CSV table of C-alpha atoms in Angstrom, one decimal:
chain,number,residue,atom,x,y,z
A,1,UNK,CA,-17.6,-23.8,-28.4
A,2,UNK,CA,-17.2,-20.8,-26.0
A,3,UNK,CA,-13.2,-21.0,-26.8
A,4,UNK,CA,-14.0,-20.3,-30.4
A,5,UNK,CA,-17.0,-17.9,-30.1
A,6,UNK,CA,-14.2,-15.7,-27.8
A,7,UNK,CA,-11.7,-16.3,-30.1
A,8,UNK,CA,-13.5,-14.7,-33.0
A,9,UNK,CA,-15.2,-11.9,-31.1
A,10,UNK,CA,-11.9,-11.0,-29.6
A,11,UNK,CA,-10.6,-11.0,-33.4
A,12,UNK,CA,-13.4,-9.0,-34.5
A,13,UNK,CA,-13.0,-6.6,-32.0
A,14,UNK,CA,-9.2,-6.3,-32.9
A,15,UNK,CA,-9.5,-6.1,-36.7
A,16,UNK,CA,-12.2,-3.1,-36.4
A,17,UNK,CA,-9.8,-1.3,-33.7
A,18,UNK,CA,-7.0,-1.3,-35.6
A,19,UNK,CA,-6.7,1.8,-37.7
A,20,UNK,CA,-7.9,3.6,-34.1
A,21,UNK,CA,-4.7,1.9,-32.7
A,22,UNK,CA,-2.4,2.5,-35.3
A,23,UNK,CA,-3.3,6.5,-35.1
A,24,UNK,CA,-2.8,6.3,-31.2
A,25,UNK,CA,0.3,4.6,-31.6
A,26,UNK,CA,2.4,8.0,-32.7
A,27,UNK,CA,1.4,9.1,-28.7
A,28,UNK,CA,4.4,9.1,-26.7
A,29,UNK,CA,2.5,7.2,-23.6
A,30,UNK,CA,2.0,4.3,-26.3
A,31,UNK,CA,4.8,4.7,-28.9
A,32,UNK,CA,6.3,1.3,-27.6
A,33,UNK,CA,3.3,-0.9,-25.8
A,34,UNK,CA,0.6,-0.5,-28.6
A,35,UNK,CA,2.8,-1.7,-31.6
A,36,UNK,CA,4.4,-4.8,-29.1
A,37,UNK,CA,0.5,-5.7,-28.2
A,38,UNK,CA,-1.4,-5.5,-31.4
A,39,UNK,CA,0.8,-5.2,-33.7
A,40,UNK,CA,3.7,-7.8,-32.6
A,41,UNK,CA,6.3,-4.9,-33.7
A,42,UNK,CA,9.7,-6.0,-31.9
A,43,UNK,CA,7.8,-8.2,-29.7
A,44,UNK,CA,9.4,-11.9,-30.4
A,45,UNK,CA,7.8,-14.8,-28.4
A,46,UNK,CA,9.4,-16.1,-25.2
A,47,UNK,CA,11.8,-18.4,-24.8
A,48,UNK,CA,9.8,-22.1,-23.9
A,49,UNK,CA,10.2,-24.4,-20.7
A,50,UNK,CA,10.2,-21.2,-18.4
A,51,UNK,CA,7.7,-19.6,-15.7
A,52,UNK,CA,6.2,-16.9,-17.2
A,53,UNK,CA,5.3,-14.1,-14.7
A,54,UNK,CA,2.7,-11.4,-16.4
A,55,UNK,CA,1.9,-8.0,-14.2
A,56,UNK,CA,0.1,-5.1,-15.5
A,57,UNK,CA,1.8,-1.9,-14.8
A,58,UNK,CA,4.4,-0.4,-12.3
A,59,UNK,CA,3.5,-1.2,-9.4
A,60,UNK,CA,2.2,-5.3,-9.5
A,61,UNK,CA,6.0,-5.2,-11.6
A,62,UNK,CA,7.7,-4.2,-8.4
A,63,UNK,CA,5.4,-6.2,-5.7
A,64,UNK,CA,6.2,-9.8,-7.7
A,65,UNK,CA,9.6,-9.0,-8.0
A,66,UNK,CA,10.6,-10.7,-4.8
A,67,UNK,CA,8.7,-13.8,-5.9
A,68,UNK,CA,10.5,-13.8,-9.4
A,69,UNK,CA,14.3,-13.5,-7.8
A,70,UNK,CA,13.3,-16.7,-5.9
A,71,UNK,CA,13.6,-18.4,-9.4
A,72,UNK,CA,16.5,-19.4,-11.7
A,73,UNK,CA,17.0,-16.2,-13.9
A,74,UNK,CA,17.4,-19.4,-17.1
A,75,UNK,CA,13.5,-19.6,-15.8
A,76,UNK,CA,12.6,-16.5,-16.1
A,77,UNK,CA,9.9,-15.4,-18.7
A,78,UNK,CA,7.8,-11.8,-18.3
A,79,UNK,CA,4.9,-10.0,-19.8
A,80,UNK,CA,4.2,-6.8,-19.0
A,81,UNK,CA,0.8,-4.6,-20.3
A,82,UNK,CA,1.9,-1.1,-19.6
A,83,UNK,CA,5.1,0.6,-20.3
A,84,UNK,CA,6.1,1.5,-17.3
A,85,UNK,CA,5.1,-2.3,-16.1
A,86,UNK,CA,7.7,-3.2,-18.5
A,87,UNK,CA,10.1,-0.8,-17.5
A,88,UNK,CA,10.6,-2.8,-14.4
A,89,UNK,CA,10.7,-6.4,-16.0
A,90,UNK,CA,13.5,-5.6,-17.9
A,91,UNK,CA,15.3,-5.9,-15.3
A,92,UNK,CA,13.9,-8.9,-13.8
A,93,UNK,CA,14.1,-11.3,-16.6
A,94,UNK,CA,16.7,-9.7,-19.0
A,95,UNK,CA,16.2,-11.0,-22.6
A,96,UNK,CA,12.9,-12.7,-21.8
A,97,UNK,CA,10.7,-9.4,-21.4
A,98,UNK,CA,7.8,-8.6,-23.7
A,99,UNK,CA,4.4,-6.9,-23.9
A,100,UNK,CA,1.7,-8.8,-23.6
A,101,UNK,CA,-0.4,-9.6,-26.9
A,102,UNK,CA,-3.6,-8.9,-27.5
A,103,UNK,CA,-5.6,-12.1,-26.6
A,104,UNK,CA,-6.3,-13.6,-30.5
A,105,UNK,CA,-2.7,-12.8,-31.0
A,106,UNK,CA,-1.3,-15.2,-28.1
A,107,UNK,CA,-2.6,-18.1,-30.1
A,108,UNK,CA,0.1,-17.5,-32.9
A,109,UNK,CA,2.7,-16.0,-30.1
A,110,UNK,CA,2.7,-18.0,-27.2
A,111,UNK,CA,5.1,-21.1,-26.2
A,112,UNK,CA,5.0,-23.8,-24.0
A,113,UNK,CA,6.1,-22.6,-20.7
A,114,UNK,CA,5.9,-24.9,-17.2
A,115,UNK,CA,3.8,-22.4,-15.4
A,116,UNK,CA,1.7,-18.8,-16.1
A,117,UNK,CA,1.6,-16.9,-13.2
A,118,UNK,CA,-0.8,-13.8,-13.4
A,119,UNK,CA,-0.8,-10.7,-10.6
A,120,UNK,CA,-3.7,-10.0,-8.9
A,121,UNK,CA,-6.7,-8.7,-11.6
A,122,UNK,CA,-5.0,-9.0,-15.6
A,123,UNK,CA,-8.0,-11.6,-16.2
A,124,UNK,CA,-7.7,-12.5,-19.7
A,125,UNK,CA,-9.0,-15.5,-20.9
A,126,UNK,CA,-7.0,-16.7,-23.8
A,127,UNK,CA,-4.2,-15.8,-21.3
A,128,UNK,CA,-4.6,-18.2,-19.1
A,129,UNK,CA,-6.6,-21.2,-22.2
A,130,UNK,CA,-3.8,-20.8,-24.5
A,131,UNK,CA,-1.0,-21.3,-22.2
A,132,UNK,CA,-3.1,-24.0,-20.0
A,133,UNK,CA,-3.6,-25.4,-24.0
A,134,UNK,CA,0.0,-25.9,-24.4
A,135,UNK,CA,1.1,-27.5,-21.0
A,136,UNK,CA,1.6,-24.5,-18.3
A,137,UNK,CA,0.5,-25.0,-14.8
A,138,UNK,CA,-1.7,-21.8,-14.5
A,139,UNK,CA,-2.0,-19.6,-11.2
A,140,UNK,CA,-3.3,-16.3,-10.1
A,141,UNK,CA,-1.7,-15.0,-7.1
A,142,UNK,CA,-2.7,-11.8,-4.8
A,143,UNK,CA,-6.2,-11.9,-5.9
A,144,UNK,CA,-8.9,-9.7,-4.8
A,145,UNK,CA,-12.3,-8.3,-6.0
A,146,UNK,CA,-12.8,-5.0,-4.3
A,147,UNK,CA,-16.5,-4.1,-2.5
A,148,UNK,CA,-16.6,-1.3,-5.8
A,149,UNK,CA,-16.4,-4.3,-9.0
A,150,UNK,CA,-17.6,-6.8,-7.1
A,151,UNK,CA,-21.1,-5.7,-8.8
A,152,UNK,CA,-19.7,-6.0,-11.6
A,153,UNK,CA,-18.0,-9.0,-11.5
A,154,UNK,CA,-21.8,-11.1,-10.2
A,155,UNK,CA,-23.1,-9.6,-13.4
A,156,UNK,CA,-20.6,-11.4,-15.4
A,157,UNK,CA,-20.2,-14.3,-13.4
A,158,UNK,CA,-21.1,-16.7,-16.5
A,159,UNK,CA,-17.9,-15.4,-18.2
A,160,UNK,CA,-15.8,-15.7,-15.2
A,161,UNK,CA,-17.2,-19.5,-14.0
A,162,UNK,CA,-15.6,-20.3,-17.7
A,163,UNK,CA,-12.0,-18.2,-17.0
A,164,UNK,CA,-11.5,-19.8,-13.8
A,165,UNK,CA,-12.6,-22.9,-15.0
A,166,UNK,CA,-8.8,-22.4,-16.9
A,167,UNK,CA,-6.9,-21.6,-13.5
A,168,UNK,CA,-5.5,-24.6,-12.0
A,169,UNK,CA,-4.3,-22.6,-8.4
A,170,UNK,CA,-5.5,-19.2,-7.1
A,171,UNK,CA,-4.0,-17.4,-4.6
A,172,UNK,CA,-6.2,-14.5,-2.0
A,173,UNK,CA,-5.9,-11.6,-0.1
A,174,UNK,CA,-8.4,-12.4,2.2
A,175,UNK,CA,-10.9,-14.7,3.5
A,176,UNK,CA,-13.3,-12.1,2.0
A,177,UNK,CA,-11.5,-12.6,-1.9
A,178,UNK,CA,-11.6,-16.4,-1.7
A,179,UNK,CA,-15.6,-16.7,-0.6
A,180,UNK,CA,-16.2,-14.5,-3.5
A,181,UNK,CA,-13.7,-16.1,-6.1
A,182,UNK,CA,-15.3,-19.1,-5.4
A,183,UNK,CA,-18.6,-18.2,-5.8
A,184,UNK,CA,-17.3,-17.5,-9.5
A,185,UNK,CA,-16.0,-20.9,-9.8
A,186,UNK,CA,-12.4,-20.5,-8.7
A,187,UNK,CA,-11.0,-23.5,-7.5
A,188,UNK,CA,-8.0,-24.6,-5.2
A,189,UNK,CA,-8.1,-20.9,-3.7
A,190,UNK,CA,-5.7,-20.4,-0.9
A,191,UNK,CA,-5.9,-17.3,1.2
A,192,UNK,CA,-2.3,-15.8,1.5
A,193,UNK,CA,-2.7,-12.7,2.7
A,194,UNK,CA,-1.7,-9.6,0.8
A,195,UNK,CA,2.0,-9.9,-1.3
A,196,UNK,CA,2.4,-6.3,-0.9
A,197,UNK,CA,2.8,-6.2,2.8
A,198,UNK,CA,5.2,-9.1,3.2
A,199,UNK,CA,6.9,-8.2,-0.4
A,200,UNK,CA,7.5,-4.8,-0.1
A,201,UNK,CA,10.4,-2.6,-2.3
A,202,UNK,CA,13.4,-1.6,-0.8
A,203,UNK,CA,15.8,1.2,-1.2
A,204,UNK,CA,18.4,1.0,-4.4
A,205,UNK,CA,20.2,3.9,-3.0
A,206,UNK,CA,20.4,6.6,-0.2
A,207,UNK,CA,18.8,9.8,-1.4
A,208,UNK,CA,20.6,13.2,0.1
A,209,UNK,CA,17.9,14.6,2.8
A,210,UNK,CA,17.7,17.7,3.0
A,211,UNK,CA,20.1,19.6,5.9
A,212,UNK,CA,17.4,20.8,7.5
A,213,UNK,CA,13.7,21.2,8.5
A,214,UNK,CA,10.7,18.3,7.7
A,215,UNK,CA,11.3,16.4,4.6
A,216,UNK,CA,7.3,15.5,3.2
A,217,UNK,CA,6.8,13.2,0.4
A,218,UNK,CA,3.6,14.0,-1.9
A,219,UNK,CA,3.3,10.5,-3.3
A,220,UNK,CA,1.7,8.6,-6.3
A,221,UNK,CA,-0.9,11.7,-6.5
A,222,UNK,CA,-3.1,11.6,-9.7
A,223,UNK,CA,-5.0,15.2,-11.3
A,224,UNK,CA,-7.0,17.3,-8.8
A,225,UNK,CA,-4.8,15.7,-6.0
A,226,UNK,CA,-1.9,17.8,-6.2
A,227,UNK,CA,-3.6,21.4,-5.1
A,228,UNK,CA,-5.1,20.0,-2.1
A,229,UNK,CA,-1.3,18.5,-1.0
A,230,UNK,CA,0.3,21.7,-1.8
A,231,UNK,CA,-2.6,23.8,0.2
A,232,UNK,CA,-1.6,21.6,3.4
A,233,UNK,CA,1.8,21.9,2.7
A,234,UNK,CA,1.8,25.9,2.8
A,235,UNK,CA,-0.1,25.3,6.1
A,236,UNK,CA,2.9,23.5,7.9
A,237,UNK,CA,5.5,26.0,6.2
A,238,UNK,CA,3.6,28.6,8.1
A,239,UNK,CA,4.5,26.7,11.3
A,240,UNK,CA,7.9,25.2,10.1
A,241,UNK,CA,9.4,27.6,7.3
A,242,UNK,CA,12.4,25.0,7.1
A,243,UNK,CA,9.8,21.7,5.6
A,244,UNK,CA,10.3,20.9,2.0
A,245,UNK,CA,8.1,18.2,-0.1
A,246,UNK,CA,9.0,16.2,-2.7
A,247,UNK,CA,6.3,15.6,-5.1
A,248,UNK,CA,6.0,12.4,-6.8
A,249,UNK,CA,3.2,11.8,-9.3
A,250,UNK,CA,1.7,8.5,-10.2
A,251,UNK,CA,1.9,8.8,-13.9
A,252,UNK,CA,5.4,9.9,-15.8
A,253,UNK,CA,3.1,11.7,-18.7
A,254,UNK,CA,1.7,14.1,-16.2
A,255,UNK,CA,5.4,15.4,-14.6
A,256,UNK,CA,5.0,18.5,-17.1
A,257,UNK,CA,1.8,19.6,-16.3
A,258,UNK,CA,2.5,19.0,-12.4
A,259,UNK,CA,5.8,21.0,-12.9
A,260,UNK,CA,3.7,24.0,-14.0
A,261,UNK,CA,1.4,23.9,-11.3
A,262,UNK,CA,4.9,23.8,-8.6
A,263,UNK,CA,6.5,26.6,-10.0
A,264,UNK,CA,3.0,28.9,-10.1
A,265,UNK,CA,2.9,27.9,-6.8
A,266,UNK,CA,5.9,28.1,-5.5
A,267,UNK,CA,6.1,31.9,-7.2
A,268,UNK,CA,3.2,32.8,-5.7
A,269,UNK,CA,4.4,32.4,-1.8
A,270,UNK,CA,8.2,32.7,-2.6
A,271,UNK,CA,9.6,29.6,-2.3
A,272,UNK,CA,11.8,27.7,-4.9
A,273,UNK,CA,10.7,25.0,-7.1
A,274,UNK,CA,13.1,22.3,-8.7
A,275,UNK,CA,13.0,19.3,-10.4
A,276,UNK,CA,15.1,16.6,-9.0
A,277,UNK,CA,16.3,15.5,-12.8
A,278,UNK,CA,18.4,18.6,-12.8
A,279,UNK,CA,19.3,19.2,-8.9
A,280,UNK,CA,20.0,15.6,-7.8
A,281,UNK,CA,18.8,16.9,-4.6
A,282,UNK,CA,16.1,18.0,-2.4
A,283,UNK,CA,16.8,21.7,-1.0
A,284,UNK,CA,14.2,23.3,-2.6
A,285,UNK,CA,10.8,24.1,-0.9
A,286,UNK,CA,9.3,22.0,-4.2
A,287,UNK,CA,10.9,19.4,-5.9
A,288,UNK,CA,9.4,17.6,-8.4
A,289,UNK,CA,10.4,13.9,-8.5
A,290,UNK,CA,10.4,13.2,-11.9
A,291,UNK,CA,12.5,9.9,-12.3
A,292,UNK,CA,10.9,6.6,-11.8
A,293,UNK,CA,12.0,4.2,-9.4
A,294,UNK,CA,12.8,6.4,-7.1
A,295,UNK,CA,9.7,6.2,-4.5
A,296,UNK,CA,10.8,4.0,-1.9
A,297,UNK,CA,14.1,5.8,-1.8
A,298,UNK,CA,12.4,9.2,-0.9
A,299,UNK,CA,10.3,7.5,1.6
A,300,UNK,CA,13.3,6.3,3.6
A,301,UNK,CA,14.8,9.8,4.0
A,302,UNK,CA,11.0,11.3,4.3
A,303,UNK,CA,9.5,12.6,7.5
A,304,UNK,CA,5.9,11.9,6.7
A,305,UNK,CA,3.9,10.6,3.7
A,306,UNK,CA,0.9,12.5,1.8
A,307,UNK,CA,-0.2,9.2,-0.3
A,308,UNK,CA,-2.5,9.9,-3.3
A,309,UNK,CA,-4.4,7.8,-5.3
A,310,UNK,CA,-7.6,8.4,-2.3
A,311,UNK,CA,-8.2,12.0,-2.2
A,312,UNK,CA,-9.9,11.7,-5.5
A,313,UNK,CA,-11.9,8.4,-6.3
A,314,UNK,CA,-9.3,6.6,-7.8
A,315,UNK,CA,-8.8,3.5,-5.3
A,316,UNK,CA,-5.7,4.2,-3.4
A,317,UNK,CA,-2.4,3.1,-3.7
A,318,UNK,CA,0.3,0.6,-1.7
A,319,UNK,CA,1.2,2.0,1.9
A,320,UNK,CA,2.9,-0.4,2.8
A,321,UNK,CA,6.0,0.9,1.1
A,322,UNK,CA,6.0,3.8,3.1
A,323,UNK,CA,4.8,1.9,6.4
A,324,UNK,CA,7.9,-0.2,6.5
A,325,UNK,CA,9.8,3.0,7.5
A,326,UNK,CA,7.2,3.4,10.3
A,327,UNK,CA,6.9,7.5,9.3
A,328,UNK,CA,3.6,8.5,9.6
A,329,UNK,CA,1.1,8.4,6.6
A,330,UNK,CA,-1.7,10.4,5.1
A,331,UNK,CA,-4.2,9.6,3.0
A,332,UNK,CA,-7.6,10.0,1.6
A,333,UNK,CA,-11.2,8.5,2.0
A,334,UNK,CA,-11.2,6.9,-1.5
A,335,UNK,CA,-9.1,3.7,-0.9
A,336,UNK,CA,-11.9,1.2,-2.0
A,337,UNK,CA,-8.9,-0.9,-4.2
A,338,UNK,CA,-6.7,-1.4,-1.3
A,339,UNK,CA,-8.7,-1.7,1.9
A,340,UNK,CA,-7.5,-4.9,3.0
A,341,UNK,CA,-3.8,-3.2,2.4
A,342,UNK,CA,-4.6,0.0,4.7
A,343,UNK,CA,-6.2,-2.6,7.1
A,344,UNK,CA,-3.1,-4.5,7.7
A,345,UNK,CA,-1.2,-0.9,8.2
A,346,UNK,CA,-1.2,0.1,12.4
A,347,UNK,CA,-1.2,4.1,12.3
A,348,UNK,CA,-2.1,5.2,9.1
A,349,UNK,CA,-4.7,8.2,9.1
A,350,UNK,CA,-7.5,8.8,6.7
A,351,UNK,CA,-8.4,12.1,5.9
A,352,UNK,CA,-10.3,14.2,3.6
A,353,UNK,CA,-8.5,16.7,1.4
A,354,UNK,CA,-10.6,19.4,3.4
A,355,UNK,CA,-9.2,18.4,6.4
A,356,UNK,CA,-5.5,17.8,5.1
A,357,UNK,CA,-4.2,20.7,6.0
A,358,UNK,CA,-4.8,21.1,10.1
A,359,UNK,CA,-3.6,17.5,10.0
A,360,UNK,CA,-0.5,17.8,8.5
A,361,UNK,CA,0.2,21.5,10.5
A,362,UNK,CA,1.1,20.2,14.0
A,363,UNK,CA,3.6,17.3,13.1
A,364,UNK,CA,3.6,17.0,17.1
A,365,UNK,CA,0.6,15.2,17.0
A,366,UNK,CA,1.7,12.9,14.0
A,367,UNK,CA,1.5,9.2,14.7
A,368,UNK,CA,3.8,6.4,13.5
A,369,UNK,CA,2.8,3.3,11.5
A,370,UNK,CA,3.6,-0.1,11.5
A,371,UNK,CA,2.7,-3.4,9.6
A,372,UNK,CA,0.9,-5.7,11.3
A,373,UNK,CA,1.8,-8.8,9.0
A,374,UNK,CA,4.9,-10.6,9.7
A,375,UNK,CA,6.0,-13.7,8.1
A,376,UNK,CA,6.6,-14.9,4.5
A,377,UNK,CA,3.5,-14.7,2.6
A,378,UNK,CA,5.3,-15.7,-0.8
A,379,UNK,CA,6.4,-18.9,0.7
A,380,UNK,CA,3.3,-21.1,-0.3
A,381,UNK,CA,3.2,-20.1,-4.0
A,382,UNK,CA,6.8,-20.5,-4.1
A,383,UNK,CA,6.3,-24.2,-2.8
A,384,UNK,CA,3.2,-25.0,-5.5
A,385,UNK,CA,5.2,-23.3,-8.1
A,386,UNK,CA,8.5,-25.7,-7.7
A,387,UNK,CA,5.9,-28.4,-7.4
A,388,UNK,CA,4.9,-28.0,-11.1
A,389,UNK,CA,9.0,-27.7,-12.6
């Protein structure tokens, strides 16, 4: 009875949202995802008899990614929600990459597959009932429920006993995560620890550092992050004229309005902007990094790491990219999303944006970092995964 109630609210909700979504679907950020989701355009169902990996957006893409090339690329089947989720998918399962449908949708789209395996929070229940429905073994892997929705999530937990009443294996970041996954009715929860500090991206290429002085990387910085940064920054080229920072913001729609705010900037104490699209290097005093993928890559050649996503209450972002280089990392207060993450990181420093800038003048005093997880944390799911082919 609840599977059909869900099914036609979910419809509902999609029939009365469509002309909204066929209007939003002429915006750049959505030209391709919105059509795929709602609409099915170009968005054929996948191959069956695979394992079918779905991730959310960019970042969940790249941290599964090790998992995925543990598998038979003929096994390969991926969904992604966001665009630049999908971007990386491509490339993981070639052929066999596809937005994810809205939920009524999947009940005419989806195949038989031997396995669904979902990334950390994309809990969506006809997800996980239709492909349970039609013979997949279903798991959730990197789990959490952070201290900010855990409210949230209690208030709900009538919805969520009947979701994970579909998930046949769940897989936790800590000890913390499985007490309260349980508590919503998970079941078979194993605590794993956290697949982004065992799985972590490498570099694709070497970057050209620049000759000389500090080389600072601005990362994965979101609106109202990015004047703070550049603030510090001005206060350790006062010390160190030579430094340079490359700035890379989180979202690809926002490199325009960032590239504004550089070049005001950078006109305003004399210093040269660029973007790194058109220089293919770092010389200038400001580059804007304006490609994706190219993250991990500047934080190898990088000196230290300004890390955004916490100096405005967003939630934080992974460190442990960045740690794996052992350069020394900044970041703000606001990292509610990934505090077991910054808690499995030796060195890191939290501090407000106030208080950026005499932090980041004396690099003397700068202290390294380290992950303090070792091991293979992918190797269990691995194992239950084959278990199910």
């Amino acid at each position: 009875m609840f599977l059909c109630c869900y099914t036609l609210l979910s419809t509902a909700v999609w029939l009365l949202a469509l002309p909204f979504l066929a209007l939003l679907s002429f915006r750049s950020k959505y030209r391709r995802s919105l059509p795929a989701r709602f609409f099915l355009w170009r968005n054929p169902p996948l191959k069956r008899g695979g394992l079918w990996f779905h991730v959310c957006s960019f970042g969940e893409a790249r941290a599964v990614a090790p998992l995925v090339e543990r598998f038979d690329p003929a096994l390969r089947r991926m969904t992604a929600t966001t665009q630049t989720g999908y971007g990386v998918i491509e490339d993981l399962a070639p052929g066999q990459s596809r937005y994810l449908p809205f939920e009524p949708l999947l009940w005419l789209w989806a195949r038989p597959q031997k396995a669904l395996i979902v990334m950390e929070a994309e809990l969506w229940y006809l997800l996980f009932a239709v492909a349970g429905r039609r013979g997949a073994a279903t798991f959730l892997i990197n789990a959490r429920l952070s201290d900010r929705s855990w409210p949230r999530y209690r208030r709900f937990a009538w919805f969520y006993r009947r979701l994970f009443a579909q998930i046949d294996y769940v897989f936790a970041q800590s000890e913390k995560d499985r007490s309260r996954l349980e508590e919503l009715g998970a079941r078979s929860v194993t605590v794993t620890g956290n697949l982004k500090l065992g799985a972590v991206a490498h570099p694709d290429r070497k970057l050209p550092k620049p000759a000389r002085g500090l080389l600072i990387c601005a990362a994965s910085t979101h609106e109202g992050e990015e004047a703070p940064i550049l603030e510090a920054f001005r206060a350790l080229k006062e010390y160190h004229p030579d430094a340079r920072m490359v700035l890379v913001p989180r979202h690809p729609e926002r490199f325009e309005r960032v590239w504004r705010m550089m070049q005001s900037f950078a006109r305003l104490q004399g210093w040269e902007a660029a973007r790194f699209s058109e220089t293919e290097n770092l010389e200038a005093d400001l580059t804007l990094m304006d490609r994706m993928g190219e993250l991990v890559n500047c934080y190898a050649i990088s000196d230290a790491v300004v890390l955004g996503g916490a100096f405005e209450s967003i939630g934080g972002h992974n460190a442990a990219e960045a740690a794996q280089f052992g350069i020394p990392i900044f970041s703000g207060p606001h990292f509610f999303n990934q505090r077991d993450l910054f808690e499995g990181i030796e060195g890191i420093e939290i501090v407000d944006e106030k208080n950026l800038a005499e932090k980041l003048r004396y690099p003397g005093l700068w202290q390294p970092t380290r992950l303090k997880t070792a091991g293979d944390p992918l190797q269990r799911i691995e194992k239950e995964i084959r278990n199910v082919l």
